[in-house]
Amino acid sequence: MDFPSEQNYIEQLSIDCVIFGYHQKQLKVLVPKLNFNGDFYALPSGFVIQDEDIDAAADRILRGRTGIQDTYIDQFHVFGKAGRSNETFLDKLLELNKDTLGEKGMNKKQYDWITKRFVSIGYYALVDINKVIPKKIAIDASIDWYDVRELPPMIMDHNEIVAKALDHLRINIDDKLIAFKLLSETFTMKEIQELYETVFNKPFARNNFQKKILDLNVLDRLEKKFTGAANKAPFLYRLRG
Amino acid sequence: MDFPSEQNYIEQLSIDCVIFGYHQKQLKVLVPKLNFNGDFYALPSGFVIQDEDIDAAADRILRGRTGIQDTYIDQFHVFGKAGRSNETFLDKLLELNKDTLGEKGMNKKQYDWITKRFVSIGYYALVDINKVIPKKIAIDASIDWYDVRELPPMIMDHNEIVAKALDHLRINIDDKLIAFKLLSETFTMKEIQELYETVFNKPFARNNFQKKILDLNVLDRLEKKFTGAANKAPFLYRLRG
């Protein structure tokens, strides 16, 4: 979350990004910790500039924390309950940081702007975790990948936003071929299956799974992976470009 | 679209509703025509009151034009291009209605409010067309059902909004069992098939289709439909409650 100042943003509208990565049978989410007393974790978030498309705003937020711009990112749900506001969280943050904030660090006008009710558009992005070097922005103390099943408690409804994003990832995984965005450019069939098993948190039968994936008819089979044991080496695949 | 006055709405945020009905092999959309010179057609739309959930706002807009409240309605996409504004349409409307509007009919402050850039949350609803008596609100000259393939040109991006809603209807038709919301409480297998064929605009093989629907395992088979020719009468079905 930026703290808006001179920037001309649309009021009461925010964007929250769930950035998924995958590594060693763990589906991970990129979560910054805010640079204030109080252990506040918050999804990468931001606002929409008046002359900016909402998709461009989401790209900007993703790029700001990952450096990545060419990957899958899409809106998945709008969070718009009437009581949805930063106020409780910000009151607590100010209380725990009154020595350094208050009159000086956050002026009254910014505070009014940001404690209104916010409707938030949820976006989810899928990145190749090897290509991302997580970047802190000014308000971050740290930014790290967390297993989706072991996320820290986050501010507001951010944990629910991740749960809803995971639902959408599961629903769209085949139709939009988005799973492959979580892998490196080339991968073995076993690696795809492990990814699916991680996303759905259940095992799949090897033969059925392999048939299903090959029936999607979207992969090119490449050379065998170099493992040292040539005759047992698995084939590498790549998403047809 | 309401023209906002004293009501305390969230600025620059609107809701557009695509209300689908089905009748005699036609998928229809409920479209009001505005009560001004110039043949302006616009989806049922509105704004979000400050203390109102966005879903409640969509329900309110649906209820206002149909009287219906217990049916399938869900958000499907946010339309948020930077250039998305009522300004061109409203300038044209004012030009064509300057004798009756202008200083008197629409005050300057309302006009400023409504010509800003708007981010719009698209909702789609599925109704049993037999239960709806379309209702005009103050700004409507008429409100009618139009075949989705023969819609009048609508203001702004409203035709695109319908196209996107139709995409979502097709994607979700089985998972969410929403097709049945377009039918009366009881229906024959032939009626379901005709509905699917209309929604997808293509024929389905009878045996496969019937198997697929029965495999969903969500229907109760009732008595035979009374047709006068008892031995050829088809069974009636109902969505399991």
GROMACS .gro file of C-alpha atoms in nm:
model
  482
    1MET     CA    1   0.000   0.000   0.000
    2ASP     CA    2   0.125   0.344  -0.093
    3PHE     CA    3   0.033   0.630   0.131
    4PRO     CA    4  -0.109   0.874  -0.123
    5SER     CA    5   0.000   1.232  -0.122
    6GLU     CA    6   0.002   1.457  -0.426
    7GLN     CA    7  -0.083   1.175  -0.666
    8ASN     CA    8  -0.427   1.209  -0.821
    9TYR     CA    9  -0.590   0.876  -0.746
   10ILE     CA   10  -0.949   0.760  -0.777
   11GLU     CA   11  -1.091   0.777  -0.426
   12GLN     CA   12  -1.216   0.474  -0.235
   13LEU     CA   13  -1.087   0.230  -0.497
   14SER     CA   14  -0.785   0.008  -0.441
   15ILE     CA   15  -0.613  -0.288  -0.601
   16ASP     CA   16  -0.478  -0.585  -0.406
   17CYS     CA   17  -0.240  -0.828  -0.578
   18VAL     CA   18  -0.197  -1.193  -0.491
   19ILE     CA   19   0.137  -1.290  -0.647
   20PHE     CA   20   0.178  -1.667  -0.667
   21GLY     CA   21   0.510  -1.844  -0.712
   22TYR     CA   22   0.600  -2.212  -0.694
   23HIS     CA   23   0.911  -2.377  -0.557
   24GLN     CA   24   0.984  -2.730  -0.436
   25LYS     CA   25   0.625  -2.846  -0.400
   26GLN     CA   26   0.518  -2.527  -0.227
   27LEU     CA   27   0.273  -2.277  -0.369
   28LYS     CA   28   0.390  -1.944  -0.237
   29VAL     CA   29   0.255  -1.593  -0.204
   30LEU     CA   30   0.469  -1.281  -0.199
   31VAL     CA   31   0.392  -1.084   0.118
   32PRO     CA   32   0.556  -0.761   0.234
   33LYS     CA   33   0.579  -0.673   0.600
   34LEU     CA   34   0.526  -0.305   0.670
   35ASN     CA   35   0.807  -0.097   0.809
   36PHE     CA   36   0.627  -0.004   1.130
   37ASN     CA   37   0.609  -0.142   1.481
   38GLY     CA   38   0.338  -0.405   1.509
   39ASP     CA   39   0.406  -0.691   1.261
   40PHE     CA   40   0.169  -0.567   0.991
   41TYR     CA   41   0.164  -0.788   0.682
   42ALA     CA   42  -0.025  -0.663   0.377
   43LEU     CA   43  -0.065  -0.780   0.017
   44PRO     CA   44   0.106  -0.566  -0.248
   45SER     CA   45  -0.158  -0.301  -0.300
   46GLY     CA   46  -0.212   0.040  -0.446
   47PHE     CA   47  -0.452   0.285  -0.604
   48VAL     CA   48  -0.557   0.376  -0.956
   49ILE     CA   49  -0.426   0.699  -1.104
   50GLN     CA   50  -0.696   0.906  -1.274
   51ASP     CA   51  -0.558   0.855  -1.625
   52GLU     CA   52  -0.449   0.495  -1.580
   53ASP     CA   53  -0.632   0.175  -1.684
   54ILE     CA   54  -0.704  -0.051  -1.386
   55ASP     CA   55  -0.499  -0.328  -1.552
   56ALA     CA   56  -0.206  -0.088  -1.587
   57ALA     CA   57  -0.234  -0.003  -1.218
   58ALA     CA   58  -0.217  -0.373  -1.132
   59ASP     CA   59   0.087  -0.415  -1.361
   60ARG     CA   60   0.254  -0.121  -1.189
   61ILE     CA   61   0.197  -0.270  -0.844
   62LEU     CA   62   0.327  -0.611  -0.958
   63ARG     CA   63   0.633  -0.456  -1.121
   64GLY     CA   64   0.704  -0.248  -0.810
   65ARG     CA   65   0.747  -0.556  -0.589
   66THR     CA   66   0.885  -0.808  -0.844
   67GLY     CA   67   1.040  -0.625  -1.139
   68ILE     CA   68   0.830  -0.860  -1.357
   69GLN     CA   69   0.597  -0.730  -1.622
   70ASP     CA   70   0.535  -1.002  -1.879
   71THR     CA   71   0.345  -1.266  -1.691
   72TYR     CA   72  -0.008  -1.376  -1.623
   73ILE     CA   73  -0.204  -1.122  -1.421
   74ASP     CA   74  -0.581  -1.086  -1.416
   75GLN     CA   75  -0.856  -0.948  -1.202
   76PHE     CA   76  -1.053  -1.218  -1.021
   77HIS     CA   77  -1.296  -1.060  -0.774
   78VAL     CA   78  -1.408  -0.728  -0.629
   79PHE     CA   79  -1.416  -0.700  -0.251
   80GLY     CA   80  -1.684  -0.446  -0.171
   81LYS     CA   81  -1.851  -0.493   0.166
   82ALA     CA   82  -1.981  -0.168   0.311
   83GLY     CA   83  -1.765  -0.194   0.624
   84ARG     CA   84  -1.442  -0.259   0.432
   85SER     CA   85  -1.198   0.008   0.551
   86ASN     CA   86  -0.839   0.054   0.662
   87GLU     CA   87  -0.949   0.243   0.971
   88THR     CA   88  -0.908  -0.026   1.237
   89PHE     CA   89  -0.571  -0.133   1.105
   90LEU     CA   90  -0.445   0.226   1.071
   91ASP     CA   91  -0.563   0.325   1.415
   92LYS     CA   92  -0.367   0.034   1.555
   93LEU     CA   93  -0.064   0.119   1.344
   94LEU     CA   94  -0.071   0.481   1.460
   95GLU     CA   95  -0.113   0.375   1.821
   96LEU     CA   96   0.191   0.147   1.804
   97ASN     CA   97   0.399   0.404   1.616
   98LYS     CA   98   0.291   0.729   1.776
   99ASP     CA   99   0.647   0.822   1.865
  100THR     CA  100   0.756   0.826   1.501
  101LEU     CA  101   0.429   0.906   1.321
  102GLY     CA  102   0.137   1.117   1.431
  103GLU     CA  103   0.161   1.485   1.343
  104LYS     CA  104   0.489   1.442   1.164
  105GLY     CA  105   0.490   1.120   0.964
  106MET     CA  106   0.134   1.104   0.834
  107ASN     CA  107  -0.063   1.419   0.790
  108LYS     CA  108  -0.430   1.450   0.871
  109LYS     CA  109  -0.543   1.485   0.511
  110GLN     CA  110  -0.374   1.164   0.399
  111TYR     CA  111  -0.524   0.988   0.695
  112ASP     CA  112  -0.878   1.100   0.610
  113TRP     CA  113  -0.834   0.989   0.250
  114ILE     CA  114  -0.714   0.644   0.344
  115THR     CA  115  -0.955   0.560   0.625
  116LYS     CA  116  -1.263   0.587   0.405
  117ARG     CA  117  -1.440   0.277   0.286
  118PHE     CA  118  -1.245   0.112   0.003
  119VAL     CA  119  -1.372  -0.114  -0.273
  120SER     CA  120  -1.081  -0.331  -0.381
  121ILE     CA  121  -1.027  -0.509  -0.709
  122GLY     CA  122  -0.838  -0.834  -0.650
  123TYR     CA  123  -0.579  -0.933  -0.910
  124TYR     CA  124  -0.374  -1.250  -0.911
  125ALA     CA  125  -0.044  -1.297  -1.086
  126LEU     CA  126   0.156  -1.612  -1.155
  127VAL     CA  127   0.530  -1.574  -1.182
  128ASP     CA  128   0.834  -1.793  -1.238
  129ILE     CA  129   0.980  -1.761  -0.890
  130ASN     CA  130   1.334  -1.794  -1.025
  131LYS     CA  131   1.293  -1.474  -1.222
  132VAL     CA  132   1.178  -1.263  -0.930
  133ILE     CA  133   1.400  -1.074  -0.691
  134PRO     CA  134   1.145  -0.941  -0.441
  135LYS     CA  135   1.180  -0.565  -0.400
  136LYS     CA  136   1.099  -0.366  -0.092
  137ILE     CA  137   0.931  -0.032  -0.146
  138ALA     CA  138   0.954   0.259   0.096
  139ILE     CA  139   0.693   0.128   0.341
  140ASP     CA  140   0.831  -0.230   0.357
  141ALA     CA  141   1.049  -0.371   0.632
  142SER     CA  142   1.078  -0.700   0.440
  143ILE     CA  143   0.918  -0.890   0.156
  144ASP     CA  144   0.919  -1.268   0.138
  145TRP     CA  145   0.756  -1.573  -0.014
  146TYR     CA  146   0.525  -1.764   0.221
  147ASP     CA  147   0.368  -2.104   0.169
  148VAL     CA  148   0.001  -2.036   0.090
  149ARG     CA  149  -0.092  -2.273   0.374
  150GLU     CA  150   0.126  -2.089   0.625
  151LEU     CA  151   0.062  -1.724   0.560
  152PRO     CA  152   0.104  -1.476   0.842
  153PRO     CA  153  -0.217  -1.303   0.957
  154MET     CA  154  -0.252  -1.004   0.727
  155ILE     CA  155  -0.435  -0.673   0.763
  156MET     CA  156  -0.803  -0.629   0.679
  157ASP     CA  157  -0.944  -0.911   0.463
  158HIS     CA  158  -0.614  -0.989   0.289
  159ASN     CA  159  -0.608  -1.355   0.401
  160GLU     CA  160  -0.959  -1.400   0.253
  161ILE     CA  161  -0.842  -1.235  -0.067
  162VAL     CA  162  -0.567  -1.496  -0.101
  163ALA     CA  163  -0.816  -1.779  -0.036
  164LYS     CA  164  -1.043  -1.646  -0.309
  165ALA     CA  165  -0.748  -1.608  -0.548
  166LEU     CA  166  -0.656  -1.972  -0.487
  167ASP     CA  167  -1.013  -2.074  -0.575
  168HIS     CA  168  -0.978  -1.889  -0.906
  169LEU     CA  169  -0.637  -2.039  -0.977
  170ARG     CA  170  -0.788  -2.387  -0.935
  171ILE     CA  171  -1.089  -2.308  -1.153
  172ASN     CA  172  -0.885  -2.154  -1.435
  173ILE     CA  173  -0.575  -2.371  -1.425
  174ASP     CA  174  -0.661  -2.575  -1.736
  175ASP     CA  175  -0.871  -2.337  -1.941
  176LYS     CA  176  -0.622  -2.056  -1.933
  177LEU     CA  177  -0.308  -2.275  -1.917
  178ILE     CA  178  -0.188  -2.059  -1.636
  179ALA     CA  179  -0.016  -2.335  -1.436
  180PHE     CA  180   0.279  -2.328  -1.676
  181LYS     CA  181   0.348  -1.967  -1.582
  182LEU     CA  182   0.457  -2.096  -1.241
  183LEU     CA  183   0.726  -2.320  -1.392
  184SER     CA  184   1.054  -2.245  -1.563
  185GLU     CA  185   1.050  -2.241  -1.941
  186THR     CA  186   1.116  -2.615  -1.964
  187PHE     CA  187   0.989  -2.880  -1.726
  188THR     CA  188   0.931  -3.252  -1.693
  189MET     CA  189   0.592  -3.419  -1.673
  190LYS     CA  190   0.669  -3.507  -1.311
  191GLU     CA  191   0.725  -3.139  -1.232
  192ILE     CA  192   0.387  -3.045  -1.381
  193GLN     CA  193   0.217  -3.316  -1.181
  194GLU     CA  194   0.384  -3.204  -0.859
  195LEU     CA  195   0.270  -2.849  -0.929
  196TYR     CA  196  -0.092  -2.960  -0.981
  197GLU     CA  197  -0.078  -3.176  -0.670
  198THR     CA  198   0.047  -2.879  -0.473
  199VAL     CA  199  -0.218  -2.640  -0.608
  200PHE     CA  200  -0.501  -2.886  -0.541
  201ASN     CA  201  -0.341  -3.030  -0.230
  202LYS     CA  202  -0.414  -3.388  -0.338
  203PRO     CA  203  -0.244  -3.662  -0.542
  204PHE     CA  204  -0.330  -3.742  -0.904
  205ALA     CA  205  -0.291  -4.082  -1.070
  206ARG     CA  206   0.018  -4.061  -1.291
  207ASN     CA  207  -0.119  -4.213  -1.613
  208ASN     CA  208  -0.447  -4.024  -1.611
  209PHE     CA  209  -0.275  -3.702  -1.527
  210GLN     CA  210  -0.018  -3.739  -1.803
  211LYS     CA  211  -0.290  -3.817  -2.058
  212LYS     CA  212  -0.497  -3.519  -1.948
  213ILE     CA  213  -0.205  -3.281  -1.980
  214LEU     CA  214  -0.096  -3.417  -2.318
  215ASP     CA  215  -0.458  -3.399  -2.439
  216LEU     CA  216  -0.450  -3.026  -2.377
  217ASN     CA  217  -0.225  -3.032  -2.684
  218VAL     CA  218  -0.030  -2.723  -2.583
  219LEU     CA  219   0.314  -2.866  -2.506
  220ASP     CA  220   0.615  -2.931  -2.726
  221ARG     CA  221   0.829  -3.227  -2.625
  222LEU     CA  222   1.199  -3.139  -2.630
  223GLU     CA  223   1.515  -3.340  -2.565
  224LYS     CA  224   1.560  -3.555  -2.258
  225LYS     CA  225   1.665  -3.388  -1.940
  226PHE     CA  226   2.031  -3.443  -1.857
  227THR     CA  227   2.045  -3.649  -1.541
  228GLY     CA  228   2.356  -3.858  -1.589
  229ALA     CA  229   2.147  -4.176  -1.624
  230ALA     CA  230   2.057  -4.140  -1.989
  231ASN     CA  231   1.813  -4.423  -2.037
  232LYS     CA  232   1.594  -4.325  -1.742
  233ALA     CA  233   1.603  -3.953  -1.812
  234PRO     CA  234   1.261  -3.787  -1.847
  235PHE     CA  235   1.165  -3.572  -2.143
  236LEU     CA  236   1.152  -3.198  -2.109
  237TYR     CA  237   0.845  -3.006  -2.225
  238ARG     CA  238   0.779  -2.647  -2.310
  239LEU     CA  239   0.455  -2.455  -2.359
  240ARG     CA  240   0.401  -2.411  -2.733
  241GLY     CA  241   0.467  -2.044  -2.806
  242MET     CA  242  -2.860   0.490  -1.462
  243ASP     CA  243  -2.985   0.720  -1.184
  244PHE     CA  244  -2.890   1.082  -1.200
  245PRO     CA  245  -2.748   1.128  -0.853
  246SER     CA  246  -2.854   1.422  -0.640
  247GLU     CA  247  -2.849   1.423  -0.263
  248GLN     CA  248  -2.768   1.053  -0.237
  249ASN     CA  249  -2.426   0.985  -0.092
  250TYR     CA  250  -2.267   0.758  -0.351
  251ILE     CA  251  -1.907   0.640  -0.394
  252GLU     CA  252  -1.764   0.859  -0.669
  253GLN     CA  253  -1.641   0.723  -1.001
  254LEU     CA  254  -1.773   0.375  -0.931
  255SER     CA  255  -2.078   0.231  -1.106
  256ILE     CA  256  -2.254  -0.101  -1.149
  257ASP     CA  257  -2.390  -0.227  -1.482
  258CYS     CA  258  -2.630  -0.521  -1.484
  259VAL     CA  259  -2.677  -0.766  -1.768
  260ILE     CA  260  -3.012  -0.933  -1.697
  261PHE     CA  261  -3.056  -1.250  -1.902
  262GLY     CA  262  -3.390  -1.417  -1.969
  263TYR     CA  263  -3.482  -1.705  -2.199
  264HIS     CA  264  -3.793  -1.757  -2.405
  265GLN     CA  265  -3.869  -1.971  -2.710
  266LYS     CA  266  -3.511  -2.046  -2.808
  267GLN     CA  267  -3.400  -1.688  -2.762
  268LEU     CA  268  -3.153  -1.570  -2.500
  269LYS     CA  269  -3.268  -1.221  -2.413
  270VAL     CA  270  -3.130  -0.919  -2.232
  271LEU     CA  271  -3.342  -0.660  -2.054
  272VAL     CA  272  -3.263  -0.315  -2.196
  273PRO     CA  273  -3.424   0.015  -2.101
  274LYS     CA  274  -3.444   0.303  -2.346
  275LEU     CA  275  -3.388   0.641  -2.187
  276ASN     CA  276  -3.668   0.894  -2.177
  277PHE     CA  277  -3.487   1.158  -2.384
  278ASN     CA  278  -3.467   1.249  -2.750
  279GLY     CA  279  -3.200   1.049  -2.929
  280ASP     CA  280  -3.268   0.673  -2.893
  281PHE     CA  281  -3.032   0.613  -2.602
  282TYR     CA  282  -3.030   0.253  -2.481
  283ALA     CA  283  -2.841   0.173  -2.161
  284LEU     CA  284  -2.804  -0.131  -1.937
  285PRO     CA  285  -2.974  -0.112  -1.598
  286SER     CA  286  -2.706   0.070  -1.399
  287GLY     CA  287  -2.649   0.260  -1.082
  288PHE     CA  288  -2.409   0.363  -0.813
  289VAL     CA  289  -2.304   0.230  -0.473
  290ILE     CA  290  -2.433   0.405  -0.163
  291GLN     CA  291  -2.161   0.470   0.096
  292ASP     CA  292  -2.300   0.225   0.349
  293GLU     CA  293  -2.413  -0.037   0.102
  294ASP     CA  294  -2.234  -0.360  -0.001
  295ILE     CA  295  -2.163  -0.370  -0.374
  296ASP     CA  296  -2.371  -0.690  -0.402
  297ALA     CA  297  -2.662  -0.513  -0.232
  298ALA     CA  298  -2.632  -0.228  -0.482
  299ALA     CA  299  -2.652  -0.478  -0.769
  300ASP     CA  300  -2.957  -0.643  -0.608
  301ARG     CA  301  -3.121  -0.302  -0.574
  302ILE     CA  302  -3.063  -0.222  -0.941
  303LEU     CA  303  -3.198  -0.563  -1.048
  304ARG     CA  304  -3.502  -0.530  -0.824
  305GLY     CA  305  -3.571  -0.180  -0.955
  306ARG     CA  306  -3.617  -0.299  -1.312
  307THR     CA  307  -3.757  -0.651  -1.254
  308GLY     CA  308  -3.914  -0.673  -0.907
  309ILE     CA  309  -3.705  -0.994  -0.870
  310GLN     CA  310  -3.472  -1.045  -0.578
  311ASP     CA  311  -3.412  -1.415  -0.528
  312THR     CA  312  -3.224  -1.522  -0.836
  313TYR     CA  313  -2.870  -1.576  -0.957
  314ILE     CA  314  -2.673  -1.253  -0.973
  315ASP     CA  315  -2.296  -1.224  -0.956
  316GLN     CA  316  -2.016  -0.990  -1.051
  317PHE     CA  317  -1.823  -1.105  -1.356
  318HIS     CA  318  -1.577  -0.834  -1.463
  319VAL     CA  319  -1.463  -0.481  -1.386
  320PHE     CA  320  -1.453  -0.238  -1.676
  321GLY     CA  321  -1.183   0.013  -1.594
  322LYS     CA  322  -1.015   0.169  -1.896
  323ALA     CA  323  -0.882   0.516  -1.825
  324GLY     CA  324  -1.098   0.679  -2.092
  325ARG     CA  325  -1.421   0.522  -1.972
  326SER     CA  326  -1.662   0.808  -1.912
  327ASN     CA  327  -2.021   0.916  -1.973
  328GLU     CA  328  -1.908   1.248  -2.112
  329THR     CA  329  -1.950   1.186  -2.486
  330PHE     CA  330  -2.288   1.025  -2.440
  331LEU     CA  331  -2.412   1.296  -2.203
  332ASP     CA  332  -2.291   1.579  -2.424
  333LYS     CA  333  -2.489   1.427  -2.708
  334LEU     CA  334  -2.792   1.374  -2.487
  335LEU     CA  335  -2.782   1.736  -2.368
  336GLU     CA  336  -2.738   1.862  -2.723
  337LEU     CA  337  -3.044   1.670  -2.844
  338ASN     CA  338  -3.250   1.769  -2.539
  339LYS     CA  339  -3.138   2.125  -2.477
  340ASP     CA  340  -3.496   2.259  -2.493
  341THR     CA  341  -3.605   2.046  -2.198
  342LEU     CA  342  -3.281   2.003  -2.004
  343GLY     CA  343  -2.989   2.239  -1.965
  344GLU     CA  344  -3.004   2.479  -1.673
  345LYS     CA  345  -3.334   2.347  -1.554
  346GLY     CA  346  -3.338   1.968  -1.586
  347MET     CA  347  -2.985   1.878  -1.494
  348ASN     CA  348  -2.785   2.103  -1.272
  349LYS     CA  349  -2.417   2.170  -1.320
  350LYS     CA  350  -2.306   1.987  -1.009
  351GLN     CA  351  -2.480   1.663  -1.109
  352TYR     CA  352  -2.327   1.692  -1.452
  353ASP     CA  353  -1.973   1.731  -1.319
  354TRP     CA  354  -2.020   1.432  -1.093
  355ILE     CA  355  -2.143   1.207  -1.370
  356THR     CA  356  -1.900   1.301  -1.647
  357LYS     CA  357  -1.593   1.190  -1.455
  358ARG     CA  358  -1.417   0.869  -1.542
  359PHE     CA  359  -1.616   0.571  -1.407
  360VAL     CA  360  -1.490   0.225  -1.317
  361SER     CA  361  -1.783  -0.011  -1.355
  362ILE     CA  362  -1.842  -0.348  -1.193
  363GLY     CA  363  -2.033  -0.574  -1.431
  364TYR     CA  364  -2.294  -0.805  -1.277
  365TYR     CA  365  -2.503  -1.058  -1.461
  366ALA     CA  366  -2.833  -1.196  -1.345
  367LEU     CA  367  -3.035  -1.491  -1.473
  368VAL     CA  368  -3.410  -1.473  -1.429
  369ASP     CA  369  -3.716  -1.682  -1.511
  370ILE     CA  370  -3.858  -1.451  -1.775
  371ASN     CA  371  -4.215  -1.553  -1.684
  372LYS     CA  372  -4.172  -1.410  -1.336
  373VAL     CA  373  -4.055  -1.066  -1.450
  374ILE     CA  374  -4.273  -0.773  -1.533
  375PRO     CA  375  -4.016  -0.521  -1.658
  376LYS     CA  376  -4.048  -0.193  -1.471
  377LYS     CA  377  -3.964   0.151  -1.604
  378ILE     CA  378  -3.793   0.386  -1.364
  379ALA     CA  379  -3.813   0.766  -1.391
  380ILE     CA  380  -3.553   0.800  -1.666
  381ASP     CA  381  -3.693   0.521  -1.889
  382ALA     CA  382  -3.911   0.568  -2.196
  383SER     CA  383  -3.944   0.191  -2.232
  384ILE     CA  384  -3.787  -0.131  -2.112
  385ASP     CA  385  -3.790  -0.449  -2.319
  386TRP     CA  386  -3.632  -0.787  -2.374
  387TYR     CA  387  -3.401  -0.807  -2.677
  388ASP     CA  388  -3.246  -1.114  -2.837
  389VAL     CA  389  -2.880  -1.108  -2.732
  390ARG     CA  390  -2.786  -1.134  -3.101
  391GLU     CA  391  -3.002  -0.837  -3.197
  392LEU     CA  392  -2.936  -0.578  -2.930
  393PRO     CA  393  -2.976  -0.212  -3.013
  394PRO     CA  394  -2.653  -0.008  -3.005
  395MET     CA  395  -2.615   0.100  -2.643
  396ILE     CA  396  -2.431   0.388  -2.481
  397MET     CA  397  -2.064   0.371  -2.388
  398ASP     CA  398  -1.925   0.014  -2.378
  399HIS     CA  399  -2.255  -0.147  -2.280
  400ASN     CA  400  -2.264  -0.378  -2.585
  401GLU     CA  401  -1.914  -0.504  -2.493
  402ILE     CA  402  -2.030  -0.556  -2.137
  403VAL     CA  403  -2.307  -0.786  -2.262
  404ALA     CA  404  -2.060  -0.979  -2.482
  405LYS     CA  405  -1.833  -1.035  -2.183
  406ALA     CA  406  -2.129  -1.140  -1.965
  407LEU     CA  407  -2.224  -1.398  -2.228
  408ASP     CA  408  -1.867  -1.535  -2.217
  409HIS     CA  409  -1.901  -1.579  -1.842
  410LEU     CA  410  -2.244  -1.739  -1.870
  411ARG     CA  411  -2.096  -1.998  -2.107
  412ILE     CA  412  -1.794  -2.064  -1.885
  413ASN     CA  413  -1.997  -2.103  -1.566
  414ILE     CA  414  -2.310  -2.269  -1.699
  415ASP     CA  415  -2.226  -2.618  -1.567
  416ASP     CA  416  -2.014  -2.547  -1.264
  417LYS     CA  417  -2.260  -2.312  -1.106
  418LEU     CA  418  -2.575  -2.478  -1.246
  419ILE     CA  419  -2.694  -2.136  -1.346
  420ALA     CA  420  -2.867  -2.243  -1.670
  421PHE     CA  421  -3.161  -2.376  -1.472
  422LYS     CA  422  -3.230  -2.029  -1.334
  423LEU     CA  423  -3.338  -1.931  -1.686
  424LEU     CA  424  -3.609  -2.201  -1.694
  425SER     CA  425  -3.937  -2.238  -1.512
  426GLU     CA  426  -3.935  -2.456  -1.204
  427THR     CA  427  -4.001  -2.774  -1.402
  428PHE     CA  428  -3.875  -2.849  -1.750
  429THR     CA  429  -3.819  -3.132  -1.993
  430MET     CA  430  -3.479  -3.257  -2.109
  431LYS     CA  431  -3.558  -3.117  -2.453
  432GLU     CA  432  -3.612  -2.773  -2.304
  433ILE     CA  433  -3.274  -2.784  -2.127
  434GLN     CA  434  -3.105  -2.889  -2.449
  435GLU     CA  435  -3.272  -2.608  -2.645
  436LEU     CA  436  -3.156  -2.362  -2.381
  437TYR     CA  437  -2.795  -2.484  -2.404
  438GLU     CA  438  -2.809  -2.477  -2.782
  439THR     CA  439  -2.932  -2.120  -2.767
  440VAL     CA  440  -2.668  -2.007  -2.519
  441PHE     CA  441  -2.385  -2.168  -2.716
  442ASN     CA  442  -2.545  -2.102  -3.054
  443LYS     CA  443  -2.474  -2.456  -3.175
  444PRO     CA  444  -2.646  -2.797  -3.171
  445PHE     CA  445  -2.561  -3.074  -2.923
  446ALA     CA  446  -2.600  -3.448  -2.987
  447ARG     CA  447  -2.909  -3.560  -2.796
  448ASN     CA  448  -2.772  -3.871  -2.622
  449ASN     CA  449  -2.444  -3.718  -2.516
  450PHE     CA  450  -2.614  -3.406  -2.395
  451GLN     CA  451  -2.870  -3.595  -2.191
  452LYS     CA  452  -2.599  -3.810  -2.031
  453LYS     CA  453  -2.391  -3.504  -1.948
  454ILE     CA  454  -2.683  -3.328  -1.780
  455LEU     CA  455  -2.793  -3.637  -1.585
  456ASP     CA  456  -2.431  -3.694  -1.478
  457LEU     CA  457  -2.437  -3.354  -1.309
  458ASN     CA  458  -2.662  -3.537  -1.062
  459VAL     CA  459  -2.855  -3.228  -0.964
  460LEU     CA  460  -3.201  -3.296  -1.110
  461ASP     CA  461  -3.501  -3.477  -0.969
  462ARG     CA  462  -3.717  -3.657  -1.223
  463LEU     CA  463  -4.087  -3.586  -1.168
  464GLU     CA  464  -4.405  -3.710  -1.339
  465LYS     CA  465  -4.449  -3.705  -1.714
  466LYS     CA  466  -4.552  -3.383  -1.873
  467PHE     CA  467  -4.919  -3.378  -1.972
  468THR     CA  468  -4.933  -3.361  -2.349
  469GLY     CA  469  -5.245  -3.560  -2.433
  470ALA     CA  470  -5.035  -3.836  -2.591
  471ALA     CA  471  -4.946  -4.021  -2.273
  472ASN     CA  472  -4.701  -4.280  -2.397
  473LYS     CA  473  -4.480  -4.029  -2.578
  474ALA     CA  474  -4.492  -3.768  -2.304
  475PRO     CA  475  -4.151  -3.654  -2.180
  476PHE     CA  476  -4.055  -3.652  -1.815
  477LEU     CA  477  -4.039  -3.329  -1.625
  478TYR     CA  478  -3.733  -3.243  -1.420
  479ARG     CA  479  -3.663  -3.002  -1.139
  480LEU     CA  480  -3.338  -2.876  -0.989
  481ARG     CA  481  -3.283  -3.059  -0.661
  482GLY     CA  482  -3.349  -2.805  -0.386
   0.00000   0.00000   0.00000
